[in-house]
PDB file of C-alpha atoms and ligand atoms in Angstrom:
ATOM      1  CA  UNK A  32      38.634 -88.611  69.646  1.00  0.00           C
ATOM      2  CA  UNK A  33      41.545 -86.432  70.588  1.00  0.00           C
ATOM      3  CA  UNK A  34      42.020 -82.838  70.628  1.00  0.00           C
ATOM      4  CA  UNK A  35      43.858 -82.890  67.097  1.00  0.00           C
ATOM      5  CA  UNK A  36      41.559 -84.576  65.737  1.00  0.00           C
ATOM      6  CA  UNK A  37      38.604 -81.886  66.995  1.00  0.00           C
ATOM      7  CA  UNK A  38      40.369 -79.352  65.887  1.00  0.00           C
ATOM      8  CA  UNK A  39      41.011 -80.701  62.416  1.00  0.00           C
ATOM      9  CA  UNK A  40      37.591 -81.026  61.930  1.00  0.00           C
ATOM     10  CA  UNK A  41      36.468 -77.758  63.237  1.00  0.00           C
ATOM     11  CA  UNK A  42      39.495 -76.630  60.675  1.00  0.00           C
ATOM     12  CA  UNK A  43      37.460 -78.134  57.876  1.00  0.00           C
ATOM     13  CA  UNK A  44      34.390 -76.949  58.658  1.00  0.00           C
ATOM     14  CA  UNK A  45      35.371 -73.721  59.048  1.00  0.00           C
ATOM     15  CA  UNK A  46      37.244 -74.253  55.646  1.00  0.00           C
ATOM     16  CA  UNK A  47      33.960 -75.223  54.545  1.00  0.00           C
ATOM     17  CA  UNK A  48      32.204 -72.176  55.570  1.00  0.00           C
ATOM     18  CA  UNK A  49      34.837 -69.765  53.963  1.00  0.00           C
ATOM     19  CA  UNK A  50      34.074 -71.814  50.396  1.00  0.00           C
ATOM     20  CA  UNK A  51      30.747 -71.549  50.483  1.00  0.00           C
ATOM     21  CA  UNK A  52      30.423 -67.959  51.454  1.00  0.00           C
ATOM     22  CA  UNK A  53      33.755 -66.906  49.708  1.00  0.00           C
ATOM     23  CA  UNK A  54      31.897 -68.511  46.295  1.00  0.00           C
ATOM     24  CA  UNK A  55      28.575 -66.415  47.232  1.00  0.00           C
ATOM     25  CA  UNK A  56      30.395 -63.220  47.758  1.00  0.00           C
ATOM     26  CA  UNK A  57      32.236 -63.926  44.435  1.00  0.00           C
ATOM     27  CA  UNK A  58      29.065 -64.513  42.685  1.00  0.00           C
ATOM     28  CA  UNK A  59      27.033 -60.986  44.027  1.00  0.00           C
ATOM     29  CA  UNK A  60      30.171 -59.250  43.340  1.00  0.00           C
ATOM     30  CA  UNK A  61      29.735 -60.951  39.984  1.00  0.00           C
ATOM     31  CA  UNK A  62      25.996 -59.989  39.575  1.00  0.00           C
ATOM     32  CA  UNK A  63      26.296 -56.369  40.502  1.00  0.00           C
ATOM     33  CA  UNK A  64      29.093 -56.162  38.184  1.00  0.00           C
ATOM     34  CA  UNK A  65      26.889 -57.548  35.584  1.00  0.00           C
ATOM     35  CA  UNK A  66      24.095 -55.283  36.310  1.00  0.00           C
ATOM     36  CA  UNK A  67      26.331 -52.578  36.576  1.00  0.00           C
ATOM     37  CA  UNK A  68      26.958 -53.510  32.637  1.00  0.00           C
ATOM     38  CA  UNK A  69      23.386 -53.625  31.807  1.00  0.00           C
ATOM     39  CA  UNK A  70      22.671 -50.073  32.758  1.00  0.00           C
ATOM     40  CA  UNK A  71      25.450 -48.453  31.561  1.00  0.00           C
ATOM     41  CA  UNK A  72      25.095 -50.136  28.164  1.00  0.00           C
ATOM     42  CA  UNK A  73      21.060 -49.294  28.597  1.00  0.00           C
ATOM     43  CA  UNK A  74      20.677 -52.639  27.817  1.00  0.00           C
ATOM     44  CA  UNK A  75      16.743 -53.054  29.134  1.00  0.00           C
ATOM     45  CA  UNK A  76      14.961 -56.664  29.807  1.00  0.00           C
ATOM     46  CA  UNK A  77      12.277 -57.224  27.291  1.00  0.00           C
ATOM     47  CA  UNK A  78       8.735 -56.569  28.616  1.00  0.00           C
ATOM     48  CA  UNK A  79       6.517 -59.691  27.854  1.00  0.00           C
ATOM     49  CA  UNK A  80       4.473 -58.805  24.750  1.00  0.00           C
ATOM     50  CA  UNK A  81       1.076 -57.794  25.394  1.00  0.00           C
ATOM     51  CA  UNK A  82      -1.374 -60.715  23.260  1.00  0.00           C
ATOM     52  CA  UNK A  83      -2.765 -59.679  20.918  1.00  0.00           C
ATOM     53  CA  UNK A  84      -6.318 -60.052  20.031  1.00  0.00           C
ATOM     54  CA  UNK A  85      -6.929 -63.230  18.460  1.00  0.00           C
ATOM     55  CA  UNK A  86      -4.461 -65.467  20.102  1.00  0.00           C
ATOM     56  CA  UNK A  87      -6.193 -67.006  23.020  1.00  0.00           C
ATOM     57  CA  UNK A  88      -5.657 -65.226  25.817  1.00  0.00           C
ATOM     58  CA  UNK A  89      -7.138 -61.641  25.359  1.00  0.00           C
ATOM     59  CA  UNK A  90      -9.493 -62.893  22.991  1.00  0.00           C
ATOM     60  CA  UNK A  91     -10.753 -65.254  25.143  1.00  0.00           C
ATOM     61  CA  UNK A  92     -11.592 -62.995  27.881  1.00  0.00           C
ATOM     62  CA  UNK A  93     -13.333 -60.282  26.121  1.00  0.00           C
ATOM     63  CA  UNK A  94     -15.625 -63.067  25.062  1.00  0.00           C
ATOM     64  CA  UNK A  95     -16.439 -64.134  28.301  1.00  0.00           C
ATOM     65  CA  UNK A  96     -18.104 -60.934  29.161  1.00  0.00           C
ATOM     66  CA  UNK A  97     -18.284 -59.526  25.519  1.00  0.00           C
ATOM     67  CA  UNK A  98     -22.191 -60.163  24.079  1.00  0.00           C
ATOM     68  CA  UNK A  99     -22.861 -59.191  20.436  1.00  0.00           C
ATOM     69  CA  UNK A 100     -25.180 -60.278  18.174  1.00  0.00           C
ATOM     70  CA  UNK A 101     -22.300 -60.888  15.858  1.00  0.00           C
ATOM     71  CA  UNK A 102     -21.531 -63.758  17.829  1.00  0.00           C
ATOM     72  CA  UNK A 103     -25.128 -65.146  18.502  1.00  0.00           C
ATOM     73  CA  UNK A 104     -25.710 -64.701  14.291  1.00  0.00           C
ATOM     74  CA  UNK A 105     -21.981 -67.108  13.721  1.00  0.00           C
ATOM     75  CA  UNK A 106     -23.226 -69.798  16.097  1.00  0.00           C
ATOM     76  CA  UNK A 107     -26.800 -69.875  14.780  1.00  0.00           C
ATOM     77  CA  UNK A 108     -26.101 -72.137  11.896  1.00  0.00           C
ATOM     78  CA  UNK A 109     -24.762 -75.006  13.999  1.00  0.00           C
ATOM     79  CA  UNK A 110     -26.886 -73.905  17.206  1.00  0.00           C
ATOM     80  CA  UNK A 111     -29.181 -76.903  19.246  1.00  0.00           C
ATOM     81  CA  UNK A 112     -32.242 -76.021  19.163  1.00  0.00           C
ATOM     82  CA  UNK A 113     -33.229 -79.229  21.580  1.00  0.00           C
ATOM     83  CA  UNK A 114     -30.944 -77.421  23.979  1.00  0.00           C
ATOM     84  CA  UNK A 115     -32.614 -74.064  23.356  1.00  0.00           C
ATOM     85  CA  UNK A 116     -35.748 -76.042  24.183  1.00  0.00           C
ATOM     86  CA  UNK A 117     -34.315 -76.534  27.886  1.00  0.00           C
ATOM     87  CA  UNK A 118     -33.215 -73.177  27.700  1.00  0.00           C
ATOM     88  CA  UNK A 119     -37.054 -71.796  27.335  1.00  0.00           C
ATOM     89  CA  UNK A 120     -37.577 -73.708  30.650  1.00  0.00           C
ATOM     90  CA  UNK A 121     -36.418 -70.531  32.376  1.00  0.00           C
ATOM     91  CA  UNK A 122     -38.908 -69.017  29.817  1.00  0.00           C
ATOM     92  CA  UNK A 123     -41.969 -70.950  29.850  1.00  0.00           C
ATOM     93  CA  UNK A 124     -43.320 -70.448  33.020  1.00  0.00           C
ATOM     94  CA  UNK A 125     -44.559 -66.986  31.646  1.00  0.00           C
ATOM     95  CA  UNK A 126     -44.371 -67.969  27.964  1.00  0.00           C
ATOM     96  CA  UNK A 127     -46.996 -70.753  26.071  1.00  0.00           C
ATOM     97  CA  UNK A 128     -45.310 -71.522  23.070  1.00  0.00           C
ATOM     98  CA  UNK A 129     -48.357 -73.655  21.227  1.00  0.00           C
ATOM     99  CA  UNK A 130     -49.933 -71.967  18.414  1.00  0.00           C
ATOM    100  CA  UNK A 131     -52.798 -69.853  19.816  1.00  0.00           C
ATOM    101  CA  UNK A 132     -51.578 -71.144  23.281  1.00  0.00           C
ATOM    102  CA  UNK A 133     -52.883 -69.005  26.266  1.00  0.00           C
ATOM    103  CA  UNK A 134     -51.148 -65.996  27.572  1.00  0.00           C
ATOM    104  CA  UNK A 135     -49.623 -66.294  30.838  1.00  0.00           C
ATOM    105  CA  UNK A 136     -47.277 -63.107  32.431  1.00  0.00           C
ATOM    106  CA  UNK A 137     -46.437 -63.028  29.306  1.00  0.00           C
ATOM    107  CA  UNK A 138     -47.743 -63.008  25.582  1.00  0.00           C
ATOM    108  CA  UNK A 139     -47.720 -66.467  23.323  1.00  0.00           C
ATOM    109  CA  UNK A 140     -44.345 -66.967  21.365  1.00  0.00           C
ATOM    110  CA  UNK A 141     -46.419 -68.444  18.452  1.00  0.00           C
ATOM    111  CA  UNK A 142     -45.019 -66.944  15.163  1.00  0.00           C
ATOM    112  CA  UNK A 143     -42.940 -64.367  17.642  1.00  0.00           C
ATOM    113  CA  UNK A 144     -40.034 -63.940  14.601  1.00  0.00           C
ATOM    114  CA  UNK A 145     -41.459 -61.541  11.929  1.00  0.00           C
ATOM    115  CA  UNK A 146     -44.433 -61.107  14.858  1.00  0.00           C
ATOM    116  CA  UNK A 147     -44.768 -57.052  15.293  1.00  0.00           C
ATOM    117  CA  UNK A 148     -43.304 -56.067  18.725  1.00  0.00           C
ATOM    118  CA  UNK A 149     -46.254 -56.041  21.527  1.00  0.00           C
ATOM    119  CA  UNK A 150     -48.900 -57.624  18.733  1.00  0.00           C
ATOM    120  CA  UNK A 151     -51.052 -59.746  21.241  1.00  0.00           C
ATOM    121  CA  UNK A 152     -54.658 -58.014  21.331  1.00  0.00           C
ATOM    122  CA  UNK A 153     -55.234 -57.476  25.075  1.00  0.00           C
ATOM    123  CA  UNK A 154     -51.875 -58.352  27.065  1.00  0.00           C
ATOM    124  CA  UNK A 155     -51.489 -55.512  28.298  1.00  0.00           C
ATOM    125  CA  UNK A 156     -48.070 -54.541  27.134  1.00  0.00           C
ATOM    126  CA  UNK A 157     -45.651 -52.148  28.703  1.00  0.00           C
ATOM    127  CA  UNK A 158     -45.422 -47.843  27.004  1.00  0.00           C
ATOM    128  CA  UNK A 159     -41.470 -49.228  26.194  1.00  0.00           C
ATOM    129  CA  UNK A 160     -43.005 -52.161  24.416  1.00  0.00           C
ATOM    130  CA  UNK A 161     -45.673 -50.513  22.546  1.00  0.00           C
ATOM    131  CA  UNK A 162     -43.092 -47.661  21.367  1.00  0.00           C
ATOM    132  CA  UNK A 163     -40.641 -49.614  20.349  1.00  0.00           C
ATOM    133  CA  UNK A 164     -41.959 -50.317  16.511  1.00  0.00           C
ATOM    134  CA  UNK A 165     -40.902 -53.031  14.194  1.00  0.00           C
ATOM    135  CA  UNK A 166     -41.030 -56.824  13.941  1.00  0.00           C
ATOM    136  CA  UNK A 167     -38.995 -59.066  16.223  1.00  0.00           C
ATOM    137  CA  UNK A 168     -35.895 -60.061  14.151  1.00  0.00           C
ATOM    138  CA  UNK A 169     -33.175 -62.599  15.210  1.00  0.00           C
ATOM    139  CA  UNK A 170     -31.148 -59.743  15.823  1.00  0.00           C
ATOM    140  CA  UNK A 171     -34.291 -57.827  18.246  1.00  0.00           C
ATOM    141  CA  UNK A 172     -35.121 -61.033  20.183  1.00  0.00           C
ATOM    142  CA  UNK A 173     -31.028 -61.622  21.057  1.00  0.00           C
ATOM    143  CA  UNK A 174     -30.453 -58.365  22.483  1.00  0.00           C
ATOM    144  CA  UNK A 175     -33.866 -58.246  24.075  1.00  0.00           C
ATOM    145  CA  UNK A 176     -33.283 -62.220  26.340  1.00  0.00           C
ATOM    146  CA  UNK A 177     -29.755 -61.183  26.706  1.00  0.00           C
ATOM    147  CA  UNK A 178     -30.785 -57.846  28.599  1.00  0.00           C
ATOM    148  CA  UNK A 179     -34.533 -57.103  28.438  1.00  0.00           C
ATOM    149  CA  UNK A 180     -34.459 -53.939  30.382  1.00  0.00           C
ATOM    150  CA  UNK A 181     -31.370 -52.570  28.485  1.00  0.00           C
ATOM    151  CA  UNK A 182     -33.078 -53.561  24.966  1.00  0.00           C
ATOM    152  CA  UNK A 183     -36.625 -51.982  26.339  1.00  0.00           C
ATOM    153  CA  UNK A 184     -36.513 -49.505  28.797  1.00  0.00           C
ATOM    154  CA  UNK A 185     -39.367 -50.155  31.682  1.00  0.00           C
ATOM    155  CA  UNK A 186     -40.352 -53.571  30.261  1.00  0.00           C
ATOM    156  CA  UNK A 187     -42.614 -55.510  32.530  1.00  0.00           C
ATOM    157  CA  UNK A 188     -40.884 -58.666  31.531  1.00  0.00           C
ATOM    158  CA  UNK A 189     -38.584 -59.381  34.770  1.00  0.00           C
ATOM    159  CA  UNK A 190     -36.135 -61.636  33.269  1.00  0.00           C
ATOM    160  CA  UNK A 191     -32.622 -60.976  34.135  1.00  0.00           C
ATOM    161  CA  UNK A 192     -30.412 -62.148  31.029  1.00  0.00           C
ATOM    162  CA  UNK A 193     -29.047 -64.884  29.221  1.00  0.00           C
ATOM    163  CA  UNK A 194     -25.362 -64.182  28.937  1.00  0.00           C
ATOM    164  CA  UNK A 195     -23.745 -66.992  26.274  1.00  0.00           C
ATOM    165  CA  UNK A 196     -24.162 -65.757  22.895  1.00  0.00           C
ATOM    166  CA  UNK A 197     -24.068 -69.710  22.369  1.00  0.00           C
ATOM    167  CA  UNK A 198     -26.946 -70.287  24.953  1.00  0.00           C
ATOM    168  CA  UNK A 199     -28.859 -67.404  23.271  1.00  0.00           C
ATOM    169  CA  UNK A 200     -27.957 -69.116  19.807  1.00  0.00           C
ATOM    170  CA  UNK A 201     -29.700 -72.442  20.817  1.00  0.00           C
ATOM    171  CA  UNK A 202     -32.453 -70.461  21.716  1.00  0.00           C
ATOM    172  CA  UNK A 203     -33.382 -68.793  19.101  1.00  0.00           C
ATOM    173  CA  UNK A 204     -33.042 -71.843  17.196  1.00  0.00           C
ATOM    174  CA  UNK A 205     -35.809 -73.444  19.649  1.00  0.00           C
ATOM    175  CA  UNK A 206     -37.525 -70.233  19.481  1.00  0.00           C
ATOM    176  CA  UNK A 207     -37.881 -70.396  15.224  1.00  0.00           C
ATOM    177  CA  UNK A 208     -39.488 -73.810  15.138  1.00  0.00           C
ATOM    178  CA  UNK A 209     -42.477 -72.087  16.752  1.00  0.00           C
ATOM    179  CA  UNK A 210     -44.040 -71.379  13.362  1.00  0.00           C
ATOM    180  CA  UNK A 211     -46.124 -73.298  10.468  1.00  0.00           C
ATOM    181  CA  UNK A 212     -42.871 -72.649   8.599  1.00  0.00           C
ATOM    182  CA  UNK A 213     -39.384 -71.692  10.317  1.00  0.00           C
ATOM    183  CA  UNK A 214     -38.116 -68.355   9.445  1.00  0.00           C
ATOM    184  CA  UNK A 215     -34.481 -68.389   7.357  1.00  0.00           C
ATOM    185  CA  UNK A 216     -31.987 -68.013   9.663  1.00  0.00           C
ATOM    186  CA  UNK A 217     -30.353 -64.752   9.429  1.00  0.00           C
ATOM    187  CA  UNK A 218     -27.951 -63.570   6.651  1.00  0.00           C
ATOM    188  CA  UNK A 219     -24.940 -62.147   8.587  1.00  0.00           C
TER     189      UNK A 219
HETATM  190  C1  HEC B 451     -41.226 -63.694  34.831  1.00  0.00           C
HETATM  191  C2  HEC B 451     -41.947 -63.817  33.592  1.00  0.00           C
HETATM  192  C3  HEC B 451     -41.161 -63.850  32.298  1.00  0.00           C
HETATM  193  C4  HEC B 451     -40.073 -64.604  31.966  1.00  0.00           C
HETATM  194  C5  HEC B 451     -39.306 -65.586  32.846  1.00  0.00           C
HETATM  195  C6  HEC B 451     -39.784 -64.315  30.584  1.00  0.00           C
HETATM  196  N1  HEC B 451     -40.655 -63.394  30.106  1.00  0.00           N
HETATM  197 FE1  HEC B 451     -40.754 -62.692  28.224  1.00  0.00          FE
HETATM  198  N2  HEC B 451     -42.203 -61.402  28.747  1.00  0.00           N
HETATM  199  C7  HEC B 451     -42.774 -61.302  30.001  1.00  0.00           C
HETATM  200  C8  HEC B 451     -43.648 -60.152  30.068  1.00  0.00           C
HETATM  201  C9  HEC B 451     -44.441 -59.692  31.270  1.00  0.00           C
HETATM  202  C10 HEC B 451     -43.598 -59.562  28.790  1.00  0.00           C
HETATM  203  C11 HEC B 451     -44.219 -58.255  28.337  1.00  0.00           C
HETATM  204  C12 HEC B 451     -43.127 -57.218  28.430  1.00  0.00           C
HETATM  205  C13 HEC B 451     -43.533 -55.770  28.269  1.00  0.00           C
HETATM  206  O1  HEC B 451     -44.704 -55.509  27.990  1.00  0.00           O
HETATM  207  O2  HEC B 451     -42.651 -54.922  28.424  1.00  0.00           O
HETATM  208  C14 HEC B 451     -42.680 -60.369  27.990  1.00  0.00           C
HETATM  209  C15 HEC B 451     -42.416 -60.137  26.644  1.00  0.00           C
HETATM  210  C16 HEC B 451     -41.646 -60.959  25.858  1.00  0.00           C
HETATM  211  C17 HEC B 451     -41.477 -60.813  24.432  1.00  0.00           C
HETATM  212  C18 HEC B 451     -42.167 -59.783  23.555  1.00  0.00           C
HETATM  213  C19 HEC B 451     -43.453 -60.395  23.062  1.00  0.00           C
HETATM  214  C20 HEC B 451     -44.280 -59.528  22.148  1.00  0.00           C
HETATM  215  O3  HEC B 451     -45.438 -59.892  21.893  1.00  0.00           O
HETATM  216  O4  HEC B 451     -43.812 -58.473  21.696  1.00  0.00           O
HETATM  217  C21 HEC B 451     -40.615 -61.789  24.047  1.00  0.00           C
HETATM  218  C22 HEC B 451     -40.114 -62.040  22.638  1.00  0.00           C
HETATM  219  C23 HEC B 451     -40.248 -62.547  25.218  1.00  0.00           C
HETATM  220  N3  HEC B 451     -40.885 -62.015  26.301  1.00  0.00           N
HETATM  221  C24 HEC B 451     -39.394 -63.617  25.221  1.00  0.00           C
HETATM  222  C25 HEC B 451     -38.959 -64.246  26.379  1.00  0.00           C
HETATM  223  C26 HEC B 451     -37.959 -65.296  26.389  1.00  0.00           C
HETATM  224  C27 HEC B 451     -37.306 -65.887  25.160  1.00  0.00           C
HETATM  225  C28 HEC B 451     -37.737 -65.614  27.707  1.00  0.00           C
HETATM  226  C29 HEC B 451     -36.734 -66.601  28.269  1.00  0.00           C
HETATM  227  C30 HEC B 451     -35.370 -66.406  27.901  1.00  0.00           C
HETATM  228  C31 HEC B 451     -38.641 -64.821  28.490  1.00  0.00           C
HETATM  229  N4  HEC B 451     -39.341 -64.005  27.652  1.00  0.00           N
HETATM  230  C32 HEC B 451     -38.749 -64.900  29.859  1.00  0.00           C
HETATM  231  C33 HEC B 451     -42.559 -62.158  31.058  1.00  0.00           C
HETATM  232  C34 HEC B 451     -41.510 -63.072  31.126  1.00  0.00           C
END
């Protein structure tokens, strides 16, 4: 290799260099040019569209943290109530669920849906219990598994929660077989 020959390669990769950073000067000059444009015509990029409720996305994650009975009562009609039966595992070592079945920590579930609210004669219930009145509905028994100490304040049941409105579904449709005759499942 000779010396004109070096030098007429060094000549084209210098040529080279000039292209390539000749073409990227041309294209910023291009860009700010362009962007120049844009905010001088107030031309503004679109912001993504917030999703709306109902499409997937946002809907989707209010459910996963979102419990309402709402949801429990829709998924009742098609709940499993042999999965709610391995649900009440995590129930049944303080819960007998035979008719006149012993009480445990806590009362019998016997009959417990249309059963008036701390009914057992001499389990000694808790004062939040005892006030709080009424039968246990669907709607009662939901809100009380899903958050026992929200739904009665001081309860001596120490159970922390079940979350799914699905899991709570399949539950309660365990939980109504424990009766001579099922109670309808709710209305709404
Ligand atoms: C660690 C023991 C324990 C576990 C686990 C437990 N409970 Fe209880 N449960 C209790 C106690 C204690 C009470 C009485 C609460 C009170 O007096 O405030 C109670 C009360 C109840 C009552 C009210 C009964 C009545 O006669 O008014 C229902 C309904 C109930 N539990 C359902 C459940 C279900 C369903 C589960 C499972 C998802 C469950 N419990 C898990 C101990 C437990």
């Amino acid at each position: 290799m000779n010396q004109y020959e070096l030098t007429k390669i060094a000549g084209a990769v210098i040529a080279a260099l000039l292209l390539i950073m000749g073409t990227k000067t041309f294209i910023d000059i291009q860009q700010a040019e362009l962007r120049k444009h844009a905010k001088s015509a107030g031309y503004t990029l679109p912001a993504p569209k917030a999703i709306s409720a109902g499409t997937g996305g946002a809907a989707a994650t209010a459910d996963a943290g979102g419990f309402s009975f709402a949801k429990v009562a829709e998924a009742l009609p098609k709940a499993n109530a042999e999965n709610g039966k391995d649900i009440f595992k995590k129930c049944g070592s303080c819960h007998t669920v035979d008719k006149g079945g012993k009480t445990l920590q806590g009362p019998n579930m016997w009959g417990i849906i249309g059963r008036p609210k701390g009914s057992i004669a001499g389990f000694g219930y808790s004062e939040g219990l005892k006030g709080k009145g009424g039968d246990w509905t669907y709607e009662h028994l939901a809100l009380f598994v899903n958050n026992p100490k929200g739904f009665v304040a001081g309860t001596k049941m120490q159970f922390a929660g079940l979350a799914a409105p699905a899991e709570v579904a399949d539950l309660l449709a365990y939980i109504r077989t424990l009766a001579d005759t099922p109670p309808p499942l709710p209305t709404k």
